[in-house]
Amino acid sequence: MDEKEKKKLPLGRTVSNCIFALKAIRIASPIYIFVYLASSVLMGFLDFLSETYLLRRIVNGLDSGEKMKNILIFVVILGAVSIVFYAALEWFWHVVSPRKQRRITAYIEKQLYRKSAEVELACYENPEFYDKYVRAMDEAYNRITGVMETLDSLISRIIALTANSMLLFIIDPWLIVFGLFPLLLGFFRKAEYKASHDLSVSMKPIDRRANYTKRTFYLSEYAKEMRIGGMYRNMLRDFRQTFEDYKGLMKKYGVKCAVLRYIQNVGLEVVTILGAMLYAVWSALAIGAENGGMSVGDCIVVLGSVGTISYCLNYLVQNLADFGEHALFIEDVRFFLDYNPKIKDGEKSAPADGGELVVSDVSFRYDGSDKDTIKNVSFTWKKGERIALVGSNGSGKTTLVKLLLRLYDPSSGEITMGGESIKSFSLSSYRDSFSTVFQDFKMFSMSVRDNVLLRPPREGDDELVINALKESGAYDKISRFEKGIDTVLTREFDDKGENLSVGEAQKLSLARVFADPTPFVLLDEPSSALDPIAEYTMFENMMRATEGRSVLFISHRLSSATLADKVLLMEDGTITECGTHAELMAKGGRYAEMFHRQAENYLGEEVTDNE
Ligand code: ADP
């Protein structure tokens, strides 16, 4: 949904979303919401009693000669209740509330995190879904607690409104006219709300752009390119443009908002409050209490009460608009939480020892693409077999790996493991059958141990981690760190953290394969940052250390394909050649041609190196 369309929900859905928010808070912390709202009811009453009502009582009491003692008793009781109430309130706000709020945040975030682990990868590539997802993540907590805060403010305003209206009605029913006048200003309030909403919608793309510019200045991943050529100046140019766009928007909407607000303020402050003031003074002085006019006490109370009523009515409307806005964002949260992943969980557990994996006539098309990326691919991956998947860039190798991992489901055709469709297995048990290293692997800001295990450590895991690091060739580097495998990677959260070079990080990511004895190993160009000799050695080690496991690896350097039992050549989404390295070389087809060309290149490099 485009931001522009995203203006209003039907009333029923708005109410339902607000109830959803209140229920979420109640589940996270059952009595919190009750105490929170009860305290504002009490505070509303106390405010009314200690401000408006007390003033009237004192002035009228003095006027009519009421005994001082009665007034004093009322003041003392009110004072005592206030002392106890405010002590309890401060304790609640500063001691109980922060704890409860953390709990609510944790509850909401946990649900969102769980869901985000469930949604399929395709969702990340769908901009509409992704926008909703990001909004849900960004706004969930604020909007859910926002409903409670708005309800709280609504309750205290309704109490103030009711108490003050009743009082005015008792004093002189005509006064209600002044109190209700602000409702007539609703048209201007609505127009102002629309203008400021349009402003904030139009600001969104500018904000996004400005945030992007900001990120390019402080994120380390941009630091190198930002220092090359004119990138820095390009970013400053973008920055100036966002500033100009911002100024344009302010010009368009700023004056409109100012005029609309001015009309409301004049209506409220001048017509309502000054009008009521004149009426009350006229009633008290020109008519007088003895002729049915107001007493001096009532006159003073009227001045305060009309202001309070106008103020409350004005904000009551604002509160209702706030509910509408919270509900819009909660809609995104609910959309995300209710999302039914298209990649469905099966019921069976994947066979612990893997078995044969068969890809039968599989085709796949990315959402929004007009042609298939994978076309009628079939092959068998026997138990313990090592397959090299080779082919030029963009031929579909990574896509095939993603299909094998069930990050996507094929558009047609089937993949089976141990004779059963992989769809029949639970996703977690199926994916747990694979150790995978992607080309764009990520290191987490956690210890080396966590980065290798990719799961919470268990007793005795240290040895496993160290052996895995030795196998992958990363231990040389890690053992030189003071804290060894306890070293935190990156310096984002730890001054003593270590940054690894791409090649070192790649070796560390390969250790993940050795630390997790899964039946299948998938390596998507895990060696792109290594030089040809280091890569060949790495693959040799890998083949030795994964003896008995089924391994499929993608590599650009065809020399490593010689280590595989079978080579699959992929071109434009289809497997065009399949066989052992020797068979394909003997065939003299495309693979052989590519192999010769690469060998010549390396030979050329060596000659140049030796010169
Ligand atoms: P390879 O791994 O052989 O380089 P890929 O599987 O990464 O090839 O990509 C194959 C084709 O699919 C490319 O044309 C690429 O642009 C396209 N492609 C890859 N990922 C996506 C995606 N998420 N959405 C749409 N098209 C994609």
Short mmCIF file of C-alpha atoms in Angstrom, two decimals, residues 178-609:
data_model
loop_
_atom_site.label_atom_id
_atom_site.label_comp_id
_atom_site.label_asym_id
_atom_site.label_seq_id
_atom_site.Cartn_x
_atom_site.Cartn_y
_atom_site.Cartn_z
CA PHE A 178 -19.65 28.46 25.22
CA GLY A 179 -18.21 25.14 26.22
CA LEU A 180 -19.53 23.47 23.07
CA PHE A 181 -18.44 26.25 20.70
CA PRO A 182 -15.05 24.62 20.01
CA LEU A 183 -16.88 21.72 18.37
CA LEU A 184 -17.88 24.16 15.62
CA LEU A 185 -14.20 24.61 14.93
CA GLY A 186 -14.04 20.92 13.97
CA PHE A 187 -13.94 21.73 10.25
CA PHE A 188 -10.72 23.74 10.66
CA ARG A 189 -9.21 21.14 12.94
CA LYS A 190 -9.91 18.45 10.35
CA ALA A 191 -8.40 20.56 7.58
CA GLU A 192 -5.32 21.21 9.69
CA TYR A 193 -4.99 17.53 10.51
CA LYS A 194 -5.21 16.66 6.81
CA ALA A 195 -2.61 19.27 5.86
CA SER A 196 -0.15 18.10 8.52
CA HIS A 197 -0.78 14.48 7.57
CA ASP A 198 -0.14 15.28 3.89
CA LEU A 199 3.00 17.09 4.97
CA SER A 200 4.28 14.11 6.92
CA VAL A 201 3.46 11.70 4.04
CA SER A 202 5.30 13.94 1.57
CA MET A 203 8.20 14.19 4.02
CA LYS A 204 8.68 10.41 4.13
CA PRO A 205 10.62 10.00 0.86
CA ILE A 206 12.72 13.08 1.69
CA ASP A 207 13.46 11.69 5.15
CA ARG A 208 14.37 8.32 3.67
CA ARG A 209 16.77 9.96 1.25
CA ALA A 210 18.26 12.16 4.00
CA ASN A 211 18.71 9.13 6.24
CA TYR A 212 20.41 7.26 3.44
CA THR A 213 22.82 10.15 2.92
CA LYS A 214 23.53 10.19 6.66
CA ARG A 215 24.20 6.45 6.68
CA THR A 216 26.70 6.71 3.85
CA PHE A 217 28.71 9.10 6.00
CA TYR A 218 28.86 6.99 9.15
CA LEU A 219 28.55 3.32 8.13
CA SER A 220 31.91 1.65 7.71
CA GLU A 221 30.73 -0.33 4.67
CA TYR A 222 30.59 2.94 2.65
CA ALA A 223 33.78 4.44 4.10
CA LYS A 224 36.10 3.33 1.29
CA GLU A 225 33.96 4.34 -1.68
CA MET A 226 33.09 7.63 0.00
CA ARG A 227 36.74 8.55 -0.06
CA ILE A 228 37.21 7.75 -3.71
CA GLY A 229 36.69 10.25 -6.53
CA GLY A 230 33.71 12.52 -6.17
CA MET A 231 31.33 10.35 -4.13
CA TYR A 232 31.54 12.64 -1.12
CA ARG A 233 30.50 15.61 -3.29
CA ASN A 234 27.67 13.58 -4.84
CA MET A 235 26.32 12.88 -1.40
CA LEU A 236 26.54 16.53 -0.40
CA ARG A 237 24.70 17.41 -3.60
CA ASP A 238 21.95 14.95 -2.62
CA PHE A 239 21.91 16.42 0.85
CA ARG A 240 21.40 19.94 -0.54
CA GLN A 241 18.62 18.64 -2.77
CA THR A 242 16.77 17.08 0.17
CA PHE A 243 17.06 20.38 1.99
CA GLU A 244 15.57 22.23 -1.02
CA ASP A 245 12.73 19.67 -1.24
CA TYR A 246 12.10 20.14 2.46
CA LYS A 247 11.90 23.92 2.05
CA GLY A 248 9.46 23.50 -0.84
CA LEU A 249 7.16 21.32 1.27
CA MET A 250 7.26 23.75 4.18
CA LYS A 251 6.23 26.54 1.83
CA LYS A 252 3.39 24.46 0.44
CA TYR A 253 1.92 23.25 3.72
CA GLY A 254 3.37 25.58 6.38
CA VAL A 255 1.18 28.64 5.63
CA LYS A 256 -1.94 26.49 5.32
CA CYS A 257 -1.31 24.89 8.73
CA ALA A 258 -0.56 28.27 10.30
CA VAL A 259 -3.83 29.88 9.06
CA LEU A 260 -5.93 26.92 10.13
CA ARG A 261 -4.36 26.85 13.58
CA TYR A 262 -4.77 30.62 13.92
CA ILE A 263 -8.54 30.37 13.25
CA GLN A 264 -8.87 27.67 15.89
CA ASN A 265 -6.88 29.59 18.47
CA VAL A 266 -8.91 32.76 17.94
CA GLY A 267 -12.13 30.74 18.14
CA LEU A 268 -11.00 29.08 21.33
CA GLU A 269 -9.21 31.80 23.21
CA VAL A 270 -11.15 34.86 22.07
CA VAL A 271 -14.69 33.77 21.23
CA THR A 272 -15.10 30.97 23.75
CA ILE A 273 -13.08 31.99 26.76
CA LEU A 274 -13.45 35.77 26.55
CA GLY A 275 -17.14 35.37 25.55
CA ALA A 276 -17.87 33.17 28.57
CA MET A 277 -15.93 35.54 30.76
CA LEU A 278 -18.03 38.51 29.63
CA TYR A 279 -21.26 36.56 30.11
CA ALA A 280 -20.25 35.47 33.63
CA VAL A 281 -19.15 38.94 34.69
CA TRP A 282 -22.36 40.42 33.28
CA SER A 283 -24.47 37.80 35.12
CA ALA A 284 -22.65 38.34 38.44
CA LEU A 285 -22.38 42.13 38.33
CA ALA A 286 -25.30 43.38 36.24
CA ILE A 287 -27.91 40.84 37.44
CA GLY A 288 -26.38 39.78 40.77
CA ALA A 289 -26.80 36.57 42.78
CA GLU A 290 -29.82 37.89 44.64
CA ASN A 291 -31.73 38.32 41.30
CA GLY A 292 -30.90 34.85 39.99
CA GLY A 293 -27.51 35.82 38.48
CA MET A 294 -24.19 34.21 39.38
CA SER A 295 -22.40 34.45 42.70
CA VAL A 296 -18.81 35.76 42.65
CA GLY A 297 -17.56 32.19 43.39
CA ASP A 298 -19.51 30.82 40.42
CA CYS A 299 -18.22 33.61 38.23
CA ILE A 300 -14.60 32.70 39.06
CA VAL A 301 -15.30 28.99 38.54
CA VAL A 302 -16.89 29.68 35.14
CA LEU A 303 -13.74 31.37 33.90
CA GLY A 304 -11.67 28.28 34.73
CA SER A 305 -14.24 25.69 33.69
CA VAL A 306 -15.07 27.05 30.25
CA GLY A 307 -11.36 27.05 29.44
CA THR A 308 -11.03 23.48 30.69
CA ILE A 309 -14.04 22.29 28.67
CA SER A 310 -12.84 23.95 25.46
CA TYR A 311 -9.37 22.57 25.96
CA CYS A 312 -10.69 19.05 26.68
CA LEU A 313 -13.03 19.06 23.67
CA ASN A 314 -10.25 20.22 21.43
CA TYR A 315 -7.93 17.46 22.60
CA LEU A 316 -10.68 14.88 22.67
CA VAL A 317 -10.93 15.23 18.90
CA GLN A 318 -7.14 15.02 18.71
CA ASN A 319 -7.27 11.83 20.81
CA LEU A 320 -9.74 10.26 18.38
CA ALA A 321 -7.48 11.19 15.46
CA ASP A 322 -4.54 9.67 17.36
CA PHE A 323 -6.42 6.38 17.70
CA GLY A 324 -6.90 6.44 13.93
CA GLU A 325 -3.21 6.98 13.33
CA HIS A 326 -2.06 4.33 15.81
CA ALA A 327 -4.55 1.92 14.19
CA LEU A 328 -2.98 2.50 10.76
CA PHE A 329 0.43 1.43 11.98
CA ILE A 330 -0.97 -1.44 14.03
CA GLU A 331 -2.58 -2.61 10.78
CA ASP A 332 0.95 -3.18 9.45
CA VAL A 333 1.92 -5.02 12.62
CA ARG A 334 -1.14 -7.25 12.35
CA PHE A 335 -0.58 -7.81 8.64
CA PHE A 336 2.92 -8.98 9.39
CA LEU A 337 2.00 -11.15 12.39
CA ASP A 338 -0.98 -12.70 10.56
CA TYR A 339 1.07 -13.34 7.43
CA ASN A 340 0.80 -16.94 6.39
CA PRO A 341 4.21 -18.00 5.02
CA LYS A 342 3.92 -19.46 1.53
CA ILE A 343 6.69 -21.93 2.24
CA LYS A 344 4.75 -24.28 4.42
CA ASP A 345 6.16 -26.42 7.18
CA GLY A 346 5.83 -30.15 6.65
CA GLU A 347 5.11 -32.52 9.51
CA LYS A 348 7.84 -35.12 9.17
CA SER A 349 11.38 -34.82 10.42
CA ALA A 350 14.01 -34.89 7.70
CA PRO A 351 16.05 -38.13 7.74
CA ALA A 352 18.94 -37.65 10.18
CA ASP A 353 21.45 -39.14 7.73
CA GLY A 354 20.16 -37.19 4.73
CA GLY A 355 20.08 -39.68 1.88
CA GLU A 356 19.85 -39.13 -1.83
CA LEU A 357 18.62 -35.76 -3.01
CA VAL A 358 16.85 -35.75 -6.36
CA VAL A 359 15.94 -32.63 -8.32
CA SER A 360 13.28 -33.50 -10.92
CA ASP A 361 12.38 -31.15 -13.74
CA VAL A 362 12.53 -28.07 -11.50
CA SER A 363 11.75 -24.62 -12.86
CA PHE A 364 11.61 -21.40 -10.90
CA ARG A 365 10.65 -17.81 -11.60
CA TYR A 366 11.21 -14.91 -9.19
CA ASP A 367 8.11 -12.87 -8.31
CA GLY A 368 7.80 -9.99 -10.72
CA SER A 369 10.21 -11.51 -13.23
CA ASP A 370 9.04 -12.23 -16.77
CA LYS A 371 11.11 -15.34 -17.35
CA ASP A 372 12.19 -18.46 -15.51
CA THR A 373 15.59 -18.25 -13.80
CA ILE A 374 15.77 -22.04 -13.46
CA LYS A 375 14.47 -24.11 -16.36
CA ASN A 376 13.68 -27.82 -16.16
CA VAL A 377 16.69 -28.74 -14.06
CA SER A 378 17.11 -32.39 -13.10
CA PHE A 379 19.98 -34.13 -11.35
CA THR A 380 20.66 -36.61 -8.59
CA TRP A 381 22.92 -35.83 -5.65
CA LYS A 382 23.93 -39.22 -4.31
CA LYS A 383 24.74 -39.76 -0.66
CA GLY A 384 28.33 -38.73 0.01
CA GLU A 385 28.76 -37.34 -3.52
CA ARG A 386 30.76 -34.13 -4.15
CA ILE A 387 29.25 -31.97 -6.85
CA ALA A 388 30.84 -28.88 -8.39
CA LEU A 389 28.26 -26.48 -9.80
CA VAL A 390 29.90 -24.20 -12.33
CA GLY A 391 28.75 -21.65 -14.88
CA SER A 392 29.01 -17.99 -15.74
CA ASN A 393 27.60 -15.18 -13.60
CA GLY A 394 23.84 -14.96 -13.58
CA SER A 395 23.34 -18.50 -14.91
CA GLY A 396 21.22 -19.42 -11.84
CA LYS A 397 23.64 -21.29 -9.55
CA THR A 398 22.79 -19.38 -6.35
CA THR A 399 19.11 -19.61 -7.15
CA LEU A 400 19.44 -23.39 -7.39
CA VAL A 401 21.18 -23.45 -4.00
CA LYS A 402 18.33 -21.40 -2.52
CA LEU A 403 15.83 -23.89 -3.95
CA LEU A 404 17.79 -26.76 -2.40
CA LEU A 405 17.57 -24.99 0.97
CA ARG A 406 13.84 -24.34 0.51
CA LEU A 407 14.36 -20.62 0.81
CA TYR A 408 12.07 -20.63 -2.23
CA ASP A 409 9.78 -23.38 -3.53
CA PRO A 410 10.06 -24.34 -7.23
CA SER A 411 7.39 -22.98 -9.57
CA SER A 412 7.17 -26.49 -11.02
CA GLY A 413 8.94 -29.82 -10.60
CA GLU A 414 9.95 -31.47 -7.34
CA ILE A 415 12.90 -31.99 -5.03
CA THR A 416 13.02 -35.13 -2.93
CA MET A 417 15.31 -36.25 -0.12
CA GLY A 418 15.53 -39.94 0.78
CA GLY A 419 12.63 -40.54 -1.64
CA GLU A 420 10.21 -38.04 -0.07
CA SER A 421 9.25 -34.57 -1.20
CA ILE A 422 11.22 -32.04 0.80
CA LYS A 423 7.92 -30.23 1.36
CA SER A 424 6.85 -33.05 3.67
CA PHE A 425 9.61 -32.23 6.17
CA SER A 426 9.47 -29.57 8.83
CA LEU A 427 11.44 -26.57 7.60
CA SER A 428 13.74 -26.48 10.59
CA SER A 429 14.62 -30.18 10.47
CA TYR A 430 15.16 -29.97 6.70
CA ARG A 431 17.35 -26.89 6.79
CA ASP A 432 19.24 -28.33 9.75
CA SER A 433 20.42 -31.06 7.35
CA PHE A 434 22.63 -28.49 5.61
CA SER A 435 25.74 -26.57 6.53
CA THR A 436 25.84 -23.64 4.21
CA VAL A 437 28.34 -20.91 3.45
CA PHE A 438 27.13 -18.14 1.18
CA GLN A 439 29.35 -15.84 -0.81
CA ASP A 440 27.85 -12.86 1.00
CA PHE A 441 28.13 -14.55 4.40
CA LYS A 442 27.73 -12.31 7.43
CA MET A 443 29.73 -12.11 10.66
CA PHE A 444 27.79 -11.18 13.78
CA SER A 445 29.00 -8.81 16.48
CA MET A 446 29.47 -11.74 18.85
CA SER A 447 32.30 -14.03 19.94
CA VAL A 448 34.24 -16.15 17.46
CA ARG A 449 32.69 -19.17 19.17
CA ASP A 450 29.13 -17.92 18.49
CA ASN A 451 30.06 -17.06 14.93
CA VAL A 452 31.30 -20.56 14.27
CA LEU A 453 28.54 -22.46 16.05
CA LEU A 454 25.65 -20.24 14.94
CA ARG A 455 23.71 -21.59 17.92
CA PRO A 456 23.92 -21.28 21.71
CA PRO A 457 27.15 -23.04 22.90
CA ARG A 458 26.97 -26.28 24.85
CA GLU A 459 29.37 -27.98 27.26
CA GLY A 460 32.48 -29.20 25.42
CA ASP A 461 31.91 -27.04 22.34
CA ASP A 462 35.23 -25.18 22.68
CA GLU A 463 37.22 -28.12 21.35
CA LEU A 464 34.78 -28.51 18.47
CA VAL A 465 35.14 -24.82 17.59
CA ILE A 466 38.95 -24.90 17.77
CA ASN A 467 39.15 -28.02 15.58
CA ALA A 468 36.75 -26.49 13.09
CA LEU A 469 38.87 -23.33 12.94
CA LYS A 470 41.98 -25.45 12.41
CA GLU A 471 40.34 -27.34 9.55
CA SER A 472 39.25 -24.14 7.82
CA GLY A 473 42.67 -22.52 8.26
CA ALA A 474 41.33 -19.66 10.42
CA TYR A 475 42.88 -20.81 13.70
CA ASP A 476 46.32 -19.33 12.97
CA LYS A 477 44.78 -15.91 13.13
CA ILE A 478 42.27 -16.52 15.95
CA SER A 479 44.88 -18.15 18.24
CA ARG A 480 46.89 -14.93 18.11
CA PHE A 481 44.04 -12.98 19.71
CA GLU A 482 44.41 -12.48 23.47
CA LYS A 483 40.94 -13.89 24.13
CA GLY A 484 41.09 -16.66 21.49
CA ILE A 485 37.64 -17.89 20.56
CA ASP A 486 36.11 -15.54 23.14
CA THR A 487 37.19 -12.58 21.03
CA VAL A 488 34.25 -10.50 19.90
CA LEU A 489 34.20 -9.78 16.18
CA THR A 490 33.92 -6.14 15.07
CA ARG A 491 34.42 -3.21 17.40
CA GLU A 492 30.81 -2.12 17.33
CA PHE A 493 30.12 -3.13 20.93
CA ASP A 494 33.54 -3.98 22.27
CA ASP A 495 36.68 -1.79 22.12
CA LYS A 496 38.75 -4.95 22.27
CA GLY A 497 36.84 -6.55 19.39
CA GLU A 498 38.70 -7.59 16.25
CA ASN A 499 37.97 -6.91 12.60
CA LEU A 500 38.90 -9.71 10.21
CA SER A 501 39.95 -9.27 6.60
CA VAL A 502 37.52 -10.65 4.01
CA GLY A 503 39.73 -13.70 3.41
CA GLU A 504 40.06 -14.40 7.16
CA ALA A 505 36.34 -13.97 7.67
CA GLN A 506 35.71 -16.33 4.78
CA LYS A 507 37.88 -18.98 6.42
CA LEU A 508 35.99 -18.46 9.67
CA SER A 509 32.68 -18.86 7.91
CA LEU A 510 33.94 -22.15 6.47
CA ALA A 511 34.65 -23.36 10.00
CA ARG A 512 30.88 -23.39 10.41
CA VAL A 513 30.77 -26.37 8.05
CA PHE A 514 33.26 -28.32 10.18
CA ALA A 515 31.58 -27.48 13.46
CA ASP A 516 28.21 -28.79 12.36
CA PRO A 517 28.28 -32.42 11.14
CA THR A 518 25.22 -32.21 8.91
CA PRO A 519 24.74 -34.75 6.10
CA PHE A 520 24.78 -32.01 3.42
CA VAL A 521 27.22 -29.19 2.77
CA LEU A 522 26.42 -26.29 0.43
CA LEU A 523 29.17 -23.86 -0.46
CA ASP A 524 28.24 -20.92 -2.66
CA GLU A 525 31.59 -19.47 -3.76
CA PRO A 526 33.02 -19.59 -0.26
CA SER A 527 36.48 -18.89 -1.57
CA SER A 528 36.12 -15.81 -3.75
CA ALA A 529 38.43 -13.76 -1.49
CA LEU A 530 41.20 -16.38 -1.49
CA ASP A 531 44.02 -16.53 -4.03
CA PRO A 532 43.93 -19.52 -6.44
CA ILE A 533 46.44 -21.60 -4.44
CA ALA A 534 44.81 -20.91 -1.09
CA GLU A 535 41.47 -21.73 -2.66
CA TYR A 536 42.67 -25.03 -4.04
CA THR A 537 44.17 -25.97 -0.66
CA MET A 538 40.98 -24.94 1.07
CA PHE A 539 38.89 -27.14 -1.21
CA GLU A 540 41.32 -30.05 -0.73
CA ASN A 541 41.00 -29.68 3.07
CA MET A 542 37.26 -29.37 2.70
CA MET A 543 37.01 -32.58 0.69
CA ARG A 544 39.16 -34.44 3.20
CA ALA A 545 37.35 -33.12 6.26
CA THR A 546 33.87 -33.68 4.87
CA GLU A 547 34.55 -37.30 3.87
CA GLY A 548 31.22 -39.16 3.86
CA ARG A 549 29.10 -36.01 3.64
CA SER A 550 27.29 -34.87 0.50
CA VAL A 551 28.93 -31.68 -0.71
CA LEU A 552 27.80 -29.29 -3.44
CA PHE A 553 30.01 -26.31 -4.13
CA ILE A 554 29.95 -23.41 -6.52
CA SER A 555 33.30 -22.10 -7.64
CA HIS A 556 34.40 -19.73 -10.33
CA ARG A 557 37.81 -21.36 -10.57
CA LEU A 558 37.36 -24.56 -12.44
CA SER A 559 40.57 -26.05 -11.04
CA SER A 560 38.61 -26.87 -7.87
CA ALA A 561 36.01 -28.70 -9.95
CA THR A 562 38.67 -31.39 -10.53
CA LEU A 563 38.19 -32.39 -6.86
CA ALA A 564 34.49 -33.16 -7.35
CA ASP A 565 32.92 -36.53 -8.19
CA LYS A 566 30.57 -34.82 -10.61
CA VAL A 567 30.49 -31.47 -12.36
CA LEU A 568 27.25 -29.70 -13.34
CA LEU A 569 27.60 -26.89 -15.87
CA MET A 570 24.80 -24.39 -15.68
CA GLU A 571 24.00 -22.01 -18.51
CA ASP A 572 21.06 -19.65 -18.61
CA GLY A 573 19.14 -21.59 -15.95
CA THR A 574 19.63 -25.06 -17.44
CA ILE A 575 22.17 -27.79 -16.81
CA THR A 576 23.88 -28.19 -20.14
CA GLU A 577 26.69 -30.58 -19.21
CA CYS A 578 26.97 -33.18 -16.47
CA GLY A 579 29.71 -35.70 -15.72
CA THR A 580 33.09 -36.13 -14.07
CA HIS A 581 35.79 -33.58 -14.84
CA ALA A 582 37.57 -36.14 -17.02
CA GLU A 583 34.37 -37.02 -18.93
CA LEU A 584 33.56 -33.38 -19.62
CA MET A 585 37.12 -32.67 -20.70
CA ALA A 586 37.04 -35.65 -23.04
CA LYS A 587 33.74 -34.45 -24.46
CA GLY A 588 35.45 -31.21 -25.49
CA GLY A 589 32.30 -29.12 -24.96
CA ARG A 590 31.70 -25.79 -23.24
CA TYR A 591 33.15 -26.92 -19.90
CA ALA A 592 36.38 -28.05 -21.52
CA GLU A 593 36.58 -24.75 -23.39
CA MET A 594 36.10 -22.75 -20.18
CA PHE A 595 38.63 -24.90 -18.34
CA HIS A 596 41.29 -24.40 -21.03
CA ARG A 597 40.67 -20.67 -21.15
CA GLN A 598 41.07 -20.33 -17.36
CA ALA A 599 44.19 -22.50 -17.35
CA GLU A 600 45.73 -20.29 -20.03
CA ASN A 601 44.91 -17.19 -17.99
CA TYR A 602 46.58 -18.57 -14.90
CA LEU A 603 49.56 -19.69 -16.91
CA GLY A 604 49.73 -16.17 -18.30
CA GLU A 605 49.60 -14.77 -14.76
CA GLU A 606 52.37 -17.07 -13.63
CA VAL A 607 54.57 -16.07 -16.55
CA THR A 608 54.00 -12.41 -15.75
CA ASP A 609 54.61 -13.05 -12.02
#
